[in-house]
Short mmCIF file of C-alpha atoms in Angstrom, two decimals:
data_model
loop_
_atom_site.label_atom_id
_atom_site.label_comp_id
_atom_site.label_asym_id
_atom_site.label_seq_id
_atom_site.Cartn_x
_atom_site.Cartn_y
_atom_site.Cartn_z
CA MET A 31 85.20 -91.75 11.20
CA GLN A 32 87.11 -94.61 12.81
CA ILE A 33 87.58 -94.34 16.58
CA PHE A 34 90.07 -96.62 18.32
CA ILE A 35 90.12 -96.98 22.09
CA VAL A 36 93.09 -98.65 23.76
CA THR A 37 92.20 -99.75 27.28
CA PRO A 38 93.02 -102.43 29.86
CA PHE A 39 89.28 -102.69 30.57
CA PRO A 40 87.50 -103.10 27.21
CA GLU A 41 84.31 -104.49 28.73
CA PHE A 42 83.67 -101.12 30.35
CA LEU A 43 82.97 -99.34 27.06
CA ASN A 44 80.61 -101.48 25.01
CA ILE A 45 77.29 -100.58 26.62
CA TYR A 46 77.75 -96.84 26.23
CA LEU A 47 79.16 -96.94 22.71
CA ASN A 48 76.30 -99.15 21.52
CA SER A 49 73.55 -97.01 23.06
CA SER A 50 71.63 -93.89 22.08
CA ILE A 51 73.25 -91.43 19.67
CA LEU A 52 76.66 -93.12 19.69
CA GLY A 53 75.12 -96.48 18.87
CA ARG A 54 72.97 -95.05 16.09
CA ALA A 55 76.03 -93.35 14.59
CA GLN A 56 77.68 -96.74 14.24
CA LYS A 57 74.53 -98.39 12.84
CA LYS A 58 74.41 -95.64 10.20
CA LYS A 59 78.07 -96.44 9.42
CA ILE A 60 79.04 -92.84 10.10
CA VAL A 61 81.34 -93.94 12.92
CA GLN A 62 83.12 -97.21 13.61
CA TYR A 63 84.34 -98.02 17.12
CA ASN A 64 87.31 -100.33 17.60
CA ILE A 65 88.21 -101.33 21.15
CA LEU A 66 91.66 -102.81 21.73
CA ASP A 67 92.59 -104.59 24.95
CA LEU A 68 95.91 -103.13 26.07
CA LYS A 69 96.76 -106.37 27.86
CA HIS A 70 96.99 -108.12 24.48
CA PHE A 71 99.99 -105.90 23.76
CA GLY A 72 101.64 -106.34 27.15
CA ILE A 73 105.19 -107.52 27.79
CA GLY A 74 106.27 -111.07 28.61
CA LYS A 75 104.25 -114.14 29.44
CA HIS A 76 102.14 -112.18 31.92
CA ASN A 77 101.35 -109.40 29.42
CA GLN A 78 102.67 -106.75 31.80
CA ILE A 79 101.40 -103.22 31.16
CA ASP A 80 102.71 -101.33 34.22
CA ASP A 81 105.76 -101.10 36.47
CA GLN A 82 107.31 -99.01 39.23
CA PRO A 83 108.54 -95.50 38.35
CA PHE A 84 112.21 -94.69 37.96
CA GLY A 85 113.30 -92.41 40.78
CA GLY A 86 110.84 -93.95 43.21
CA GLY A 87 107.53 -92.64 44.41
CA PRO A 88 104.04 -94.03 45.01
CA GLY A 89 101.93 -95.85 42.45
CA MET A 90 102.61 -97.63 39.20
CA ILE A 91 103.35 -96.25 35.73
CA MET A 92 101.87 -97.70 32.56
CA LEU A 93 104.62 -98.91 30.25
CA ALA A 94 105.36 -97.32 26.90
CA GLU A 95 105.83 -100.48 24.83
CA PRO A 96 102.23 -101.78 24.99
CA PHE A 97 100.91 -98.47 23.64
CA PHE A 98 103.45 -98.43 20.80
CA ASN A 99 102.52 -102.03 19.99
CA ALA A 100 98.80 -101.23 20.02
CA LEU A 101 99.32 -98.29 17.68
CA ASP A 102 101.20 -100.51 15.22
CA LYS A 103 98.12 -102.75 15.14
CA ILE A 104 95.82 -99.78 14.65
CA LYS A 105 97.84 -98.52 11.69
CA ASN A 106 97.10 -101.81 9.93
CA ILE A 107 93.35 -101.37 10.50
CA TYR A 108 92.91 -97.67 9.83
CA GLN A 109 91.40 -96.81 6.45
CA GLY A 110 91.06 -93.03 6.64
CA SER A 111 92.46 -90.55 4.15
CA ASN A 112 94.07 -88.22 6.67
CA LYS A 113 96.40 -88.82 9.61
CA MET A 114 94.91 -90.21 12.79
CA LYS A 115 94.98 -87.98 15.85
CA ILE A 116 95.93 -89.57 19.14
CA ILE A 117 94.22 -88.33 22.29
CA LEU A 118 95.27 -88.90 25.88
CA PRO A 119 92.65 -87.96 28.49
CA SER A 120 94.70 -86.47 31.30
CA PRO A 121 94.26 -84.01 34.20
CA LYS A 122 97.42 -82.35 32.85
CA GLY A 123 95.78 -81.61 29.51
CA LYS A 124 93.92 -78.62 28.14
CA ILE A 125 90.31 -78.36 29.27
CA LEU A 126 87.84 -79.82 26.77
CA ASN A 127 85.58 -77.27 25.12
CA GLN A 128 83.17 -77.14 22.20
CA THR A 129 85.79 -75.64 19.89
CA THR A 130 88.10 -78.61 20.46
CA SER A 131 85.28 -81.11 19.97
CA LYS A 132 84.28 -79.44 16.72
CA LYS A 133 87.86 -79.53 15.45
CA LEU A 134 88.27 -83.20 16.31
CA SER A 135 84.98 -84.09 14.61
CA SER A 136 86.55 -83.25 11.24
CA PHE A 137 89.19 -86.02 11.33
CA ASP A 138 88.81 -89.46 9.77
CA GLY A 139 90.48 -91.30 12.64
CA LEU A 140 90.93 -90.79 16.38
CA VAL A 141 92.82 -92.95 18.86
CA PHE A 142 92.17 -92.76 22.61
CA PHE A 143 94.72 -94.06 25.11
CA CYS A 144 93.04 -94.94 28.42
CA VAL A 145 95.53 -94.67 31.28
CA HIS A 146 95.31 -95.87 34.88
CA TYR A 147 97.41 -95.71 38.05
CA LYS A 148 99.83 -92.74 38.28
CA GLY A 149 99.97 -92.19 34.55
CA VAL A 150 101.84 -93.35 31.47
CA ASP A 151 105.52 -93.31 30.54
CA GLU A 152 106.25 -89.79 29.25
CA ARG A 153 107.71 -91.19 26.04
CA VAL A 154 104.21 -92.15 24.92
CA ILE A 155 103.17 -88.52 25.27
CA ASP A 156 106.31 -87.15 23.64
CA LYS A 157 106.27 -89.46 20.63
CA LEU A 158 102.66 -90.48 20.00
CA VAL A 159 100.09 -88.16 21.56
CA ASP A 160 98.67 -85.22 19.60
CA TYR A 161 96.23 -83.94 22.23
CA GLU A 162 96.22 -84.19 26.01
CA ILE A 163 92.67 -83.32 27.04
CA SER A 164 91.23 -82.81 30.52
CA ILE A 165 87.51 -83.01 31.29
CA GLY A 166 87.89 -80.82 34.38
CA ASP A 167 89.92 -80.01 37.45
CA TYR A 168 89.45 -83.34 39.19
CA VAL A 169 90.80 -86.88 38.94
CA VAL A 170 88.90 -90.07 38.06
CA THR A 171 90.06 -93.67 38.27
CA GLY A 172 90.98 -94.20 34.64
CA GLY A 173 90.78 -92.86 31.12
CA GLU A 174 87.64 -94.71 30.03
CA LEU A 175 85.03 -92.28 31.35
CA PRO A 176 86.88 -89.20 30.06
CA SER A 177 87.31 -90.91 26.68
CA LEU A 178 83.58 -91.59 26.47
CA ILE A 179 82.79 -87.99 27.35
CA ILE A 180 85.16 -86.67 24.69
CA ILE A 181 83.88 -89.17 22.10
CA ASP A 182 80.27 -88.24 22.83
CA SER A 183 81.03 -84.54 22.45
CA ILE A 184 82.73 -85.21 19.09
CA VAL A 185 80.40 -87.74 17.47
CA ARG A 186 77.23 -85.71 17.99
CA LEU A 187 78.79 -82.92 15.91
CA ILE A 188 79.44 -85.11 12.86
CA PRO A 189 76.87 -84.34 10.13
CA GLY A 190 74.20 -87.01 9.90
CA VAL A 191 74.57 -88.32 13.44
CA ILE A 192 71.83 -86.18 14.98
CA GLY A 193 68.60 -86.04 13.00
CA ASP A 194 68.12 -82.34 13.73
CA GLN A 195 71.59 -80.85 13.37
CA ASP A 196 70.30 -77.49 14.59
CA SER A 197 69.84 -79.17 17.98
CA ALA A 198 73.62 -79.57 18.24
CA ASN A 199 74.36 -76.22 16.63
CA PHE A 200 72.43 -74.37 19.34
CA ASP A 201 73.75 -76.27 22.36
CA SER A 202 75.47 -74.49 25.21
CA PHE A 203 79.04 -73.55 24.24
CA SER A 204 78.17 -73.61 20.53
CA HIS A 205 77.82 -69.84 20.85
CA ASP A 206 79.13 -67.22 23.25
CA LEU A 207 76.53 -67.89 25.96
CA LEU A 208 75.06 -70.91 27.72
CA ASP A 209 71.75 -72.34 26.59
CA HIS A 210 68.36 -70.92 27.62
CA PRO A 211 65.65 -72.89 29.53
CA HIS A 212 63.41 -75.26 27.58
CA TYR A 213 59.80 -76.28 28.22
CA SER A 214 57.33 -78.75 26.73
CA ARG A 215 53.79 -79.98 27.47
CA PRO A 216 51.80 -79.52 29.61
CA ARG A 217 51.70 -75.74 29.99
CA ASN A 218 50.83 -76.07 33.66
CA TYR A 219 52.28 -78.92 35.73
CA LYS A 220 51.50 -78.94 39.46
CA GLY A 221 51.18 -75.16 39.41
CA MET A 222 54.44 -74.64 37.55
CA LYS A 223 53.57 -72.71 34.41
CA VAL A 224 55.45 -72.29 31.17
CA PRO A 225 56.41 -68.60 30.67
CA ASP A 226 53.63 -66.90 28.72
CA VAL A 227 56.02 -65.49 26.14
CA LEU A 228 56.83 -68.99 24.87
CA THR A 229 53.20 -69.67 23.97
CA SER A 230 52.50 -66.19 22.59
CA GLY A 231 53.47 -66.99 19.00
CA ASN A 232 55.52 -63.78 18.85
CA HIS A 233 58.89 -65.04 17.63
CA ALA A 234 60.71 -61.76 18.17
CA ASN A 235 59.61 -61.69 21.82
CA ILE A 236 60.49 -65.35 22.23
CA GLU A 237 64.00 -64.82 20.90
CA SER A 238 64.44 -61.73 23.09
CA TRP A 239 63.37 -63.74 26.17
CA ARG A 240 65.71 -66.59 25.29
CA GLU A 241 68.65 -64.24 24.81
CA LYS A 242 67.96 -62.60 28.16
CA GLN A 243 67.83 -66.00 29.85
CA ARG A 244 71.11 -67.00 28.22
CA GLU A 245 72.72 -63.90 29.65
CA ILE A 246 71.30 -64.45 33.15
CA ILE A 247 72.31 -68.12 33.27
CA THR A 248 75.80 -67.46 31.91
CA LYS A 249 76.41 -64.57 34.30
CA ASN A 250 75.28 -66.61 37.32
CA ASN A 251 76.78 -70.00 36.49
CA ARG A 252 79.89 -69.21 34.43
CA PRO A 253 81.23 -65.73 35.17
CA ASP A 254 84.37 -66.59 33.19
CA ILE A 255 82.35 -67.10 30.00
CA TRP A 256 80.25 -64.03 30.80
CA ASN A 257 83.34 -61.84 31.16
CA ASN A 258 84.73 -63.12 27.86
CA TYR A 259 81.40 -62.36 26.22
CA LYS A 260 81.31 -58.80 27.60
CA ASN A 261 84.90 -58.19 26.55
CA LYS A 262 84.11 -59.41 23.05
CA LEU A 263 81.14 -57.03 22.80
CA SER A 264 83.23 -54.06 23.94
CA LYS A 265 85.82 -54.51 21.17
#
């Protein structure tokens, strides 16, 4: 998979993309990250990338032309067999979930547009963007952090990226309920003991305990997911 990130702040991304699972994915040549500085595609001698909005109002709007120019450059680099999908992290988008991440992990090429200020000219969205994705009901300074979150959620699902693929397959949101608690050594740490069932060797009891914990955690922390789960069972 080729991942292109168009941003006015390219230096922000390198450390995260070259670390841990994302970095190993690139070293294995499963994923290739390409960071493009939006300012290189700006307008005029000052490489302008933003301007005041038509109709007035506070803040600045990122111009359409630099994004179109950047995409033209990307098309000359992209080597995938299927069409690239263009993603705009945005509080106006659909909330990111595991289903979306799984779907996006199947494409050969993804492009992320990182936006700042009050947003981007709507013509970029109308003409270029395939997915507007929100990471939650809050606003952050720019599109870099949301892009990294979305990329992380996608890359870890690509076969070969995680050594134990079952680890990703059994994450929270991979099924109908949230994940159960996990424990490791020692069995007793400062008086806090691992539940006896997990050291019993009885796999049926262990799975029953884990399922019960999934239900308790989901019901307490995400009643929306719990209600969907109960409705699904009743059908």
